[in-house]
């Protein structure tokens, strides 16, 4: 029998995920030159300095693109091109913001940036109640404690309907815990939920916790009377308006799932389950209508079957966020190590590689490790919640190694 030809380590006949990294621009404490050393190919970023709703000019896009190119990397994915709240709750001003959105898309398309991650979560992007949850090994991770979250809704925001929207046992625990909390504990919770987790995306500017709560309640009030069905109509309206531009430039709009994918704060939420996502593709079938497959967000929905979802939606996936979660009792969860927790990462990576091969191998799916634990020197450097250097670098090494091993085992010698 003839010996198999030697296979160069990276000769994976195109069966590769593109290694990308979320970078927050010039103010990021992690520089592009450091990111390059980690072996990253593509950058995931946004023009964070441009206020939500305004047009992204070509000049500003090119500036960021060039600064990335200097390090021999490319701007692979926009995360996020934020959708203005007026579009989400459907105010009279929405058409103006949709026009601006279309212009930004056109400009991005002209610059050759074709993968756009966005979300349609009203008021609040992602939710965590604790940013320094200690794991037994001394590292820290992000935590969503359901009792704390209900307490925030019920006793801090004082939303009257909240009492009836959560299980009675959790409501009782939340009320009891609230009585034991110091002002400092309460302020910390407000800071975490409203300011710190949102601040680096599209945050609320508030000088103190009371003001943050007032602004937040005003935003929540905009959704009075808007249910899931209305929010779906607003999403459809938005997508139908932007799809012609997206198609023209071969842009893939990749909606990000709700994080966590549960009902919160009495708000409508429409991107949490298989059926939710199916609705989006059934109602807007354009090939430019795509999905960010975020294994972390989706896995926090205990009913979600990620193996079925990744197979079923494979052709719509143009960007992947890889991370895992560990469920606890009563709806709480923490962000587990990337190869642990409830996500079968081997299965997720294998499914993505098979999809890349089905597309002919030339269109790689960009993947970034989503979040990372805080460990080692991460404790000495400031970073956005969930985005430390060492923790993410470790996760990227693990995922990349696993991905190469899977690809090699899939290649027939
Ligand atoms: C936080 C993230 C979110 C997410 C955006 C996508 O780390 O999961 O900021 O990237 O919602 O639009």
GROMACS .gro file of C-alpha atoms and ligand atoms in nm:
model
  425
    1UNK     CA    1   0.000   0.000   0.000
    2UNK     CA    2   0.137   0.342  -0.094
    3UNK     CA    3   0.214   0.568   0.200
    4UNK     CA    4  -0.022   0.861   0.247
    5UNK     CA    5   0.134   1.190   0.139
    6UNK     CA    6   0.253   1.393   0.437
    7UNK     CA    7  -0.008   1.641   0.545
    8UNK     CA    8   0.123   1.983   0.640
    9UNK     CA    9  -0.025   2.083   0.971
   10UNK     CA   10  -0.236   2.359   0.826
   11UNK     CA   11  -0.318   2.199   0.495
   12UNK     CA   12  -0.676   2.142   0.585
   13UNK     CA   13  -0.807   2.179   0.228
   14UNK     CA   14  -1.003   2.484   0.330
   15UNK     CA   15  -1.172   2.319   0.624
   16UNK     CA   16  -1.089   2.593   0.867
   17UNK     CA   17  -1.272   2.834   1.084
   18UNK     CA   18  -1.137   3.186   1.051
   19UNK     CA   19  -0.980   3.281   1.383
   20UNK     CA   20  -1.117   3.618   1.485
   21UNK     CA   21  -1.097   3.834   1.796
   22UNK     CA   22  -1.318   4.109   1.932
   23UNK     CA   23  -1.122   4.433   1.957
   24UNK     CA   24  -1.276   4.749   2.097
   25UNK     CA   25  -1.068   4.997   1.901
   26UNK     CA   26  -0.790   5.232   2.006
   27UNK     CA   27  -0.907   5.237   2.370
   28UNK     CA   28  -0.884   4.861   2.405
   29UNK     CA   29  -0.613   4.768   2.654
   30UNK     CA   30  -0.524   4.480   2.422
   31UNK     CA   31  -0.344   4.609   2.113
   32UNK     CA   32  -0.359   4.489   1.755
   33UNK     CA   33   0.009   4.394   1.770
   34UNK     CA   34  -0.063   4.168   2.068
   35UNK     CA   35  -0.364   4.018   1.891
   36UNK     CA   36  -0.147   3.944   1.588
   37UNK     CA   37   0.094   3.746   1.806
   38UNK     CA   38  -0.189   3.517   1.915
   39UNK     CA   39  -0.233   3.404   1.556
   40UNK     CA   40  -0.554   3.589   1.486
   41UNK     CA   41  -0.656   3.633   1.123
   42UNK     CA   42  -0.959   3.858   1.142
   43UNK     CA   43  -1.078   4.138   1.369
   44UNK     CA   44  -1.431   4.178   1.498
   45UNK     CA   45  -1.498   4.539   1.584
   46UNK     CA   46  -1.725   4.840   1.547
   47UNK     CA   47  -1.687   5.215   1.517
   48UNK     CA   48  -1.756   5.253   1.886
   49UNK     CA   49  -1.703   5.629   1.881
   50UNK     CA   50  -1.998   5.691   1.647
   51UNK     CA   51  -2.326   5.736   1.837
   52UNK     CA   52  -2.591   5.474   1.775
   53UNK     CA   53  -2.813   5.574   1.483
   54UNK     CA   54  -2.560   5.787   1.297
   55UNK     CA   55  -2.413   5.696   0.959
   56UNK     CA   56  -2.070   5.531   0.951
   57UNK     CA   57  -1.872   5.732   0.694
   58UNK     CA   58  -1.645   5.553   0.446
   59UNK     CA   59  -1.350   5.754   0.572
   60UNK     CA   60  -1.391   5.633   0.930
   61UNK     CA   61  -1.443   5.273   0.817
   62UNK     CA   62  -1.128   5.287   0.604
   63UNK     CA   63  -0.925   5.434   0.888
   64UNK     CA   64  -1.005   5.140   1.115
   65UNK     CA   65  -0.964   4.896   0.829
   66UNK     CA   66  -0.618   5.034   0.750
   67UNK     CA   67  -0.502   5.026   1.109
   68UNK     CA   68  -0.596   4.657   1.118
   69UNK     CA   69  -0.433   4.588   0.780
   70UNK     CA   70  -0.103   4.729   0.911
   71UNK     CA   71  -0.080   4.417   1.125
   72UNK     CA   72  -0.158   4.190   0.834
   73UNK     CA   73  -0.508   4.113   0.959
   74UNK     CA   74  -0.843   4.213   0.818
   75UNK     CA   75  -1.161   4.361   0.957
   76UNK     CA   76  -1.372   4.048   0.908
   77UNK     CA   77  -1.687   4.116   1.105
   78UNK     CA   78  -1.870   4.422   1.230
   79UNK     CA   79  -1.999   4.365   1.581
   80UNK     CA   80  -2.225   4.537   1.614
   81UNK     CA   81  -2.385   4.777   1.377
   82UNK     CA   82  -2.636   4.871   1.646
   83UNK     CA   83  -3.005   4.893   1.568
   84UNK     CA   84  -3.150   5.212   1.713
   85UNK     CA   85  -3.419   5.165   1.978
   86UNK     CA   86  -3.665   5.365   1.761
   87UNK     CA   87  -3.643   5.087   1.502
   88UNK     CA   88  -3.703   4.824   1.767
   89UNK     CA   89  -4.007   4.982   1.924
   90UNK     CA   90  -4.119   5.122   1.590
   91UNK     CA   91  -4.153   5.496   1.651
   92UNK     CA   92  -4.229   5.750   1.378
   93UNK     CA   93  -3.860   5.827   1.354
   94UNK     CA   94  -3.765   5.474   1.261
   95UNK     CA   95  -3.748   5.536   0.886
   96UNK     CA   96  -3.482   5.801   0.937
   97UNK     CA   97  -3.270   5.557   1.138
   98UNK     CA   98  -3.331   5.280   0.885
   99UNK     CA   99  -3.208   5.513   0.608
  100UNK     CA  100  -2.894   5.580   0.813
  101UNK     CA  101  -2.849   5.209   0.868
  102UNK     CA  102  -2.873   5.146   0.495
  103UNK     CA  103  -2.610   5.410   0.427
  104UNK     CA  104  -2.374   5.253   0.681
  105UNK     CA  105  -2.429   4.914   0.518
  106UNK     CA  106  -2.361   5.058   0.177
  107UNK     CA  107  -2.037   5.214   0.302
  108UNK     CA  108  -1.929   4.890   0.467
  109UNK     CA  109  -2.012   4.702   0.148
  110UNK     CA  110  -1.803   4.947  -0.055
  111UNK     CA  111  -1.511   4.879   0.179
  112UNK     CA  112  -1.559   4.504   0.137
  113UNK     CA  113  -1.680   4.430   0.490
  114UNK     CA  114  -1.960   4.182   0.451
  115UNK     CA  115  -2.044   4.017   0.779
  116UNK     CA  116  -2.252   4.224   1.016
  117UNK     CA  117  -2.354   4.105   1.360
  118UNK     CA  118  -2.643   4.288   1.525
  119UNK     CA  119  -2.909   4.214   1.781
  120UNK     CA  120  -3.272   4.298   1.829
  121UNK     CA  121  -3.290   4.289   2.208
  122UNK     CA  122  -3.495   4.578   2.342
  123UNK     CA  123  -3.332   4.816   2.593
  124UNK     CA  124  -3.064   4.585   2.724
  125UNK     CA  125  -2.801   4.388   2.532
  126UNK     CA  126  -2.664   4.101   2.741
  127UNK     CA  127  -2.741   4.048   3.110
  128UNK     CA  128  -2.516   3.928   3.392
  129UNK     CA  129  -2.553   3.991   3.763
  130UNK     CA  130  -2.194   3.927   3.868
  131UNK     CA  131  -1.871   3.995   3.681
  132UNK     CA  132  -1.626   3.847   3.932
  133UNK     CA  133  -1.772   3.510   4.017
  134UNK     CA  134  -1.490   3.310   4.174
  135UNK     CA  135  -1.436   2.956   4.053
  136UNK     CA  136  -1.269   2.702   4.282
  137UNK     CA  137  -0.936   2.736   4.094
  138UNK     CA  138  -0.914   3.110   4.172
  139UNK     CA  139  -1.012   3.235   3.827
  140UNK     CA  140  -1.321   3.449   3.772
  141UNK     CA  141  -1.610   3.420   3.536
  142UNK     CA  142  -1.943   3.589   3.456
  143UNK     CA  143  -2.256   3.485   3.636
  144UNK     CA  144  -2.628   3.523   3.590
  145UNK     CA  145  -2.802   3.470   3.921
  146UNK     CA  146  -3.173   3.450   3.858
  147UNK     CA  147  -3.273   3.546   4.214
  148UNK     CA  148  -3.052   3.856   4.197
  149UNK     CA  149  -3.196   3.947   3.862
  150UNK     CA  150  -3.555   3.913   3.983
  151UNK     CA  151  -3.461   4.121   4.287
  152UNK     CA  152  -3.324   4.391   4.058
  153UNK     CA  153  -3.647   4.394   3.857
  154UNK     CA  154  -3.887   4.369   4.150
  155UNK     CA  155  -3.721   4.565   4.430
  156UNK     CA  156  -3.482   4.806   4.255
  157UNK     CA  157  -3.664   4.895   3.934
  158UNK     CA  158  -3.988   4.839   4.127
  159UNK     CA  159  -4.169   4.719   3.818
  160UNK     CA  160  -4.517   4.638   3.944
  161UNK     CA  161  -4.593   4.351   3.705
  162UNK     CA  162  -4.267   4.172   3.787
  163UNK     CA  163  -4.422   3.987   4.082
  164UNK     CA  164  -4.652   3.793   3.851
  165UNK     CA  165  -4.399   3.719   3.579
  166UNK     CA  166  -4.152   3.504   3.771
  167UNK     CA  167  -4.203   3.180   3.970
  168UNK     CA  168  -4.342   3.248   4.320
  169UNK     CA  169  -4.054   3.072   4.497
  170UNK     CA  170  -3.799   3.293   4.320
  171UNK     CA  171  -4.001   3.608   4.397
  172UNK     CA  172  -4.007   3.515   4.767
  173UNK     CA  173  -3.631   3.448   4.771
  174UNK     CA  174  -3.564   3.773   4.589
  175UNK     CA  175  -3.773   3.976   4.835
  176UNK     CA  176  -3.603   3.811   5.133
  177UNK     CA  177  -3.254   3.864   4.991
  178UNK     CA  178  -3.324   4.229   4.913
  179UNK     CA  179  -3.387   4.294   5.284
  180UNK     CA  180  -3.039   4.169   5.369
  181UNK     CA  181  -2.858   4.384   5.112
  182UNK     CA  182  -2.652   4.692   5.194
  183UNK     CA  183  -2.676   5.006   4.979
  184UNK     CA  184  -2.339   4.917   4.843
  185UNK     CA  185  -2.460   4.570   4.733
  186UNK     CA  186  -2.760   4.729   4.562
  187UNK     CA  187  -2.550   4.988   4.382
  188UNK     CA  188  -2.310   4.721   4.268
  189UNK     CA  189  -2.593   4.521   4.116
  190UNK     CA  190  -2.727   4.829   3.935
  191UNK     CA  191  -2.380   4.909   3.813
  192UNK     CA  192  -2.325   4.560   3.680
  193UNK     CA  193  -2.658   4.519   3.503
  194UNK     CA  194  -2.709   4.868   3.363
  195UNK     CA  195  -2.365   5.027   3.337
  196UNK     CA  196  -2.070   4.790   3.320
  197UNK     CA  197  -2.206   4.521   3.090
  198UNK     CA  198  -2.365   4.775   2.857
  199UNK     CA  199  -2.112   5.055   2.878
  200UNK     CA  200  -1.873   4.932   2.612
  201UNK     CA  201  -2.148   4.852   2.364
  202UNK     CA  202  -2.408   5.123   2.360
  203UNK     CA  203  -2.433   5.227   2.717
  204UNK     CA  204  -2.638   5.452   2.934
  205UNK     CA  205  -2.460   5.761   3.059
  206UNK     CA  206  -2.548   5.815   3.421
  207UNK     CA  207  -2.363   5.982   3.705
  208UNK     CA  208  -2.503   5.768   3.982
  209UNK     CA  209  -2.709   5.451   4.035
  210UNK     CA  210  -3.039   5.637   4.098
  211UNK     CA  211  -3.005   5.823   3.771
  212UNK     CA  212  -2.919   5.498   3.590
  213UNK     CA  213  -3.237   5.339   3.726
  214UNK     CA  214  -3.448   5.638   3.619
  215UNK     CA  215  -3.309   5.637   3.266
  216UNK     CA  216  -3.347   5.262   3.245
  217UNK     CA  217  -3.711   5.275   3.355
  218UNK     CA  218  -3.782   5.542   3.093
  219UNK     CA  219  -3.641   5.315   2.825
  220UNK     CA  220  -3.846   5.020   2.950
  221UNK     CA  221  -4.161   5.230   2.937
  222UNK     CA  222  -4.118   5.275   2.561
  223UNK     CA  223  -4.210   4.909   2.523
  224UNK     CA  224  -4.541   4.933   2.705
  225UNK     CA  225  -4.794   4.762   2.485
  226UNK     CA  226  -4.532   4.606   2.256
  227UNK     CA  227  -4.552   4.229   2.266
  228UNK     CA  228  -4.349   3.964   2.085
  229UNK     CA  229  -4.574   3.976   1.784
  230UNK     CA  230  -4.532   4.353   1.746
  231UNK     CA  231  -4.156   4.331   1.794
  232UNK     CA  232  -4.146   4.063   1.522
  233UNK     CA  233  -4.335   4.296   1.289
  234UNK     CA  234  -4.079   4.567   1.364
  235UNK     CA  235  -3.791   4.330   1.293
  236UNK     CA  236  -3.950   4.224   0.964
  237UNK     CA  237  -4.004   4.587   0.867
  238UNK     CA  238  -3.639   4.663   0.937
  239UNK     CA  239  -3.504   4.357   0.757
  240UNK     CA  240  -3.721   4.404   0.451
  241UNK     CA  241  -3.599   4.762   0.425
  242UNK     CA  242  -3.229   4.676   0.444
  243UNK     CA  243  -3.217   4.345   0.253
  244UNK     CA  244  -3.193   4.500  -0.096
  245UNK     CA  245  -2.877   4.689   0.005
  246UNK     CA  246  -2.736   4.386   0.185
  247UNK     CA  247  -2.801   4.166  -0.120
  248UNK     CA  248  -2.646   4.420  -0.355
  249UNK     CA  249  -2.317   4.408  -0.163
  250UNK     CA  250  -2.343   4.040  -0.069
  251UNK     CA  251  -2.356   4.140   0.295
  252UNK     CA  252  -2.467   3.880   0.547
  253UNK     CA  253  -2.669   4.026   0.834
  254UNK     CA  254  -2.618   3.794   1.131
  255UNK     CA  255  -2.867   3.836   1.411
  256UNK     CA  256  -2.733   3.759   1.758
  257UNK     CA  257  -2.953   3.551   1.990
  258UNK     CA  258  -3.098   3.703   2.305
  259UNK     CA  259  -2.861   3.664   2.597
  260UNK     CA  260  -2.992   3.500   2.806
  261UNK     CA  261  -3.273   3.366   2.587
  262UNK     CA  262  -3.549   3.412   2.841
  263UNK     CA  263  -3.823   3.668   2.909
  264UNK     CA  264  -3.688   3.960   3.111
  265UNK     CA  265  -3.822   4.286   3.257
  266UNK     CA  266  -4.159   4.244   3.087
  267UNK     CA  267  -3.991   4.310   2.752
  268UNK     CA  268  -4.069   4.134   2.427
  269UNK     CA  269  -3.782   3.897   2.327
  270UNK     CA  270  -3.792   3.715   1.995
  271UNK     CA  271  -3.453   3.554   1.928
  272UNK     CA  272  -3.425   3.288   2.195
  273UNK     CA  273  -3.536   2.954   2.052
  274UNK     CA  274  -3.536   2.733   1.744
  275UNK     CA  275  -3.891   2.845   1.660
  276UNK     CA  276  -3.798   3.213   1.704
  277UNK     CA  277  -3.508   3.183   1.462
  278UNK     CA  278  -3.713   2.981   1.217
  279UNK     CA  279  -3.971   3.260   1.214
  280UNK     CA  280  -3.705   3.510   1.110
  281UNK     CA  281  -3.596   3.303   0.809
  282UNK     CA  282  -3.948   3.202   0.709
  283UNK     CA  283  -4.059   3.563   0.706
  284UNK     CA  284  -3.754   3.720   0.548
  285UNK     CA  285  -3.608   3.448   0.324
  286UNK     CA  286  -3.336   3.664   0.165
  287UNK     CA  287  -2.994   3.491   0.149
  288UNK     CA  288  -2.853   3.798   0.324
  289UNK     CA  289  -3.062   3.721   0.631
  290UNK     CA  290  -2.828   3.521   0.852
  291UNK     CA  291  -2.741   3.415   1.203
  292UNK     CA  292  -2.460   3.461   1.455
  293UNK     CA  293  -2.453   3.118   1.612
  294UNK     CA  294  -2.371   3.207   1.972
  295UNK     CA  295  -2.337   2.876   2.155
  296UNK     CA  296  -2.315   3.053   2.490
  297UNK     CA  297  -2.635   3.255   2.459
  298UNK     CA  298  -2.834   2.969   2.309
  299UNK     CA  299  -2.710   2.714   2.563
  300UNK     CA  300  -2.841   2.928   2.848
  301UNK     CA  301  -3.190   2.839   2.721
  302UNK     CA  302  -3.233   2.498   2.878
  303UNK     CA  303  -3.482   2.385   2.616
  304UNK     CA  304  -3.255   2.468   2.323
  305UNK     CA  305  -3.111   2.166   2.146
  306UNK     CA  306  -2.793   2.313   2.000
  307UNK     CA  307  -2.702   2.003   1.797
  308UNK     CA  308  -3.032   2.016   1.611
  309UNK     CA  309  -3.014   2.394   1.575
  310UNK     CA  310  -2.663   2.409   1.433
  311UNK     CA  311  -2.750   2.143   1.175
  312UNK     CA  312  -3.084   2.294   1.085
  313UNK     CA  313  -2.963   2.654   1.051
  314UNK     CA  314  -2.614   2.570   0.913
  315UNK     CA  315  -2.661   2.743   0.578
  316UNK     CA  316  -2.765   3.066   0.756
  317UNK     CA  317  -2.466   3.077   0.991
  318UNK     CA  318  -2.200   3.327   0.880
  319UNK     CA  319  -2.042   3.402   1.217
  320UNK     CA  320  -1.992   3.192   1.530
  321UNK     CA  321  -1.944   3.288   1.894
  322UNK     CA  322  -1.803   2.989   2.077
  323UNK     CA  323  -1.842   2.956   2.452
  324UNK     CA  324  -2.021   2.738   2.704
  325UNK     CA  325  -2.245   2.779   3.006
  326UNK     CA  326  -2.307   2.576   3.318
  327UNK     CA  327  -2.663   2.572   3.445
  328UNK     CA  328  -2.733   2.582   3.814
  329UNK     CA  329  -3.058   2.544   4.001
  330UNK     CA  330  -3.346   2.790   3.957
  331UNK     CA  331  -3.242   2.940   3.623
  332UNK     CA  332  -2.898   3.064   3.723
  333UNK     CA  333  -2.590   2.990   3.514
  334UNK     CA  334  -2.226   3.080   3.494
  335UNK     CA  335  -1.995   3.094   3.195
  336UNK     CA  336  -1.804   2.766   3.198
  337UNK     CA  337  -1.464   2.697   3.048
  338UNK     CA  338  -1.498   2.673   2.673
  339UNK     CA  339  -1.450   2.297   2.654
  340UNK     CA  340  -1.663   2.226   2.962
  341UNK     CA  341  -2.019   2.307   3.065
  342UNK     CA  342  -2.330   2.215   2.872
  343UNK     CA  343  -2.207   2.283   2.519
  344UNK     CA  344  -2.063   1.992   2.323
  345UNK     CA  345  -1.792   2.204   2.162
  346UNK     CA  346  -1.656   1.916   1.958
  347UNK     CA  347  -1.995   1.875   1.797
  348UNK     CA  348  -2.033   2.250   1.738
  349UNK     CA  349  -1.694   2.282   1.568
  350UNK     CA  350  -1.744   1.968   1.361
  351UNK     CA  351  -2.081   2.096   1.238
  352UNK     CA  352  -1.930   2.429   1.135
  353UNK     CA  353  -1.642   2.261   0.952
  354UNK     CA  354  -1.881   2.034   0.764
  355UNK     CA  355  -2.081   2.339   0.662
  356UNK     CA  356  -1.762   2.512   0.540
  357UNK     CA  357  -1.683   2.206   0.332
  358UNK     CA  358  -2.037   2.200   0.193
  359UNK     CA  359  -1.985   2.561   0.079
  360UNK     CA  360  -1.681   2.448  -0.117
  361UNK     CA  361  -1.418   2.534   0.142
  362UNK     CA  362  -1.350   2.880   0.011
  363UNK     CA  363  -1.592   3.064   0.239
  364UNK     CA  364  -1.461   3.027   0.591
  365UNK     CA  365  -1.693   3.097   0.881
  366UNK     CA  366  -1.534   3.352   1.115
  367UNK     CA  367  -1.532   3.235   1.473
  368UNK     CA  368  -1.437   3.419   1.785
  369UNK     CA  369  -1.415   3.277   2.132
  370UNK     CA  370  -1.681   3.461   2.317
  371UNK     CA  371  -1.571   3.589   2.655
  372UNK     CA  372  -1.308   3.421   2.866
  373UNK     CA  373  -1.233   3.362   3.230
  374UNK     CA  374  -1.018   3.613   3.412
  375UNK     CA  375  -0.694   3.446   3.507
  376UNK     CA  376  -0.323   3.504   3.574
  377UNK     CA  377  -0.211   3.848   3.451
  378UNK     CA  378  -0.568   3.940   3.359
  379UNK     CA  379  -0.606   4.056   3.718
  380UNK     CA  380  -0.349   4.332   3.656
  381UNK     CA  381  -0.502   4.478   3.342
  382UNK     CA  382  -0.829   4.658   3.290
  383UNK     CA  383  -1.060   4.507   3.032
  384UNK     CA  384  -1.424   4.508   2.932
  385UNK     CA  385  -1.632   4.254   3.125
  386UNK     CA  386  -1.581   3.914   2.968
  387UNK     CA  387  -1.294   4.023   2.746
  388UNK     CA  388  -0.963   3.955   2.924
  389UNK     CA  389  -0.653   3.868   2.724
  390UNK     CA  390  -0.517   3.553   2.887
  391UNK     CA  391  -0.853   3.386   2.947
  392UNK     CA  392  -0.960   3.438   2.588
  393UNK     CA  393  -0.620   3.341   2.455
  394UNK     CA  394  -0.638   3.010   2.642
  395UNK     CA  395  -0.986   2.945   2.507
  396UNK     CA  396  -0.877   3.032   2.154
  397UNK     CA  397  -0.582   2.791   2.177
  398UNK     CA  398  -0.810   2.513   2.297
  399UNK     CA  399  -1.072   2.572   2.033
  400UNK     CA  400  -0.823   2.614   1.754
  401UNK     CA  401  -0.645   2.294   1.853
  402UNK     CA  402  -0.971   2.106   1.863
  403UNK     CA  403  -1.075   2.251   1.532
  404UNK     CA  404  -0.752   2.147   1.356
  405UNK     CA  405  -0.778   1.797   1.502
  406UNK     CA  406  -1.138   1.761   1.385
  407UNK     CA  407  -1.058   1.894   1.039
  408UNK     CA  408  -0.769   1.650   0.999
  409UNK     CA  409  -0.980   1.359   1.106
  410UNK     CA  410  -1.246   1.458   0.855
  411UNK     CA  411  -1.004   1.473   0.562
  412UNK     CA  412  -0.989   1.141   0.383
  413UNK     CA  413  -0.629   1.047   0.319
  414LIG     C1  414  -2.124   4.065   2.500
  414LIG     C2  415  -2.190   4.020   2.380
  414LIG     C3  416  -2.285   4.118   2.318
  414LIG     C4  417  -2.309   4.083   2.174
  414LIG     C5  418  -2.392   4.182   2.100
  414LIG     C6  419  -2.417   4.145   1.956
  414LIG     O1  420  -2.016   4.030   2.519
  414LIG     O2  421  -2.239   3.893   2.384
  414LIG     O3  422  -2.233   4.245   2.326
  414LIG     O4  423  -2.188   4.077   2.113
  414LIG     O5  424  -2.513   4.184   2.156
  414LIG     O6  425  -2.495   4.242   1.898
   0.00000   0.00000   0.00000
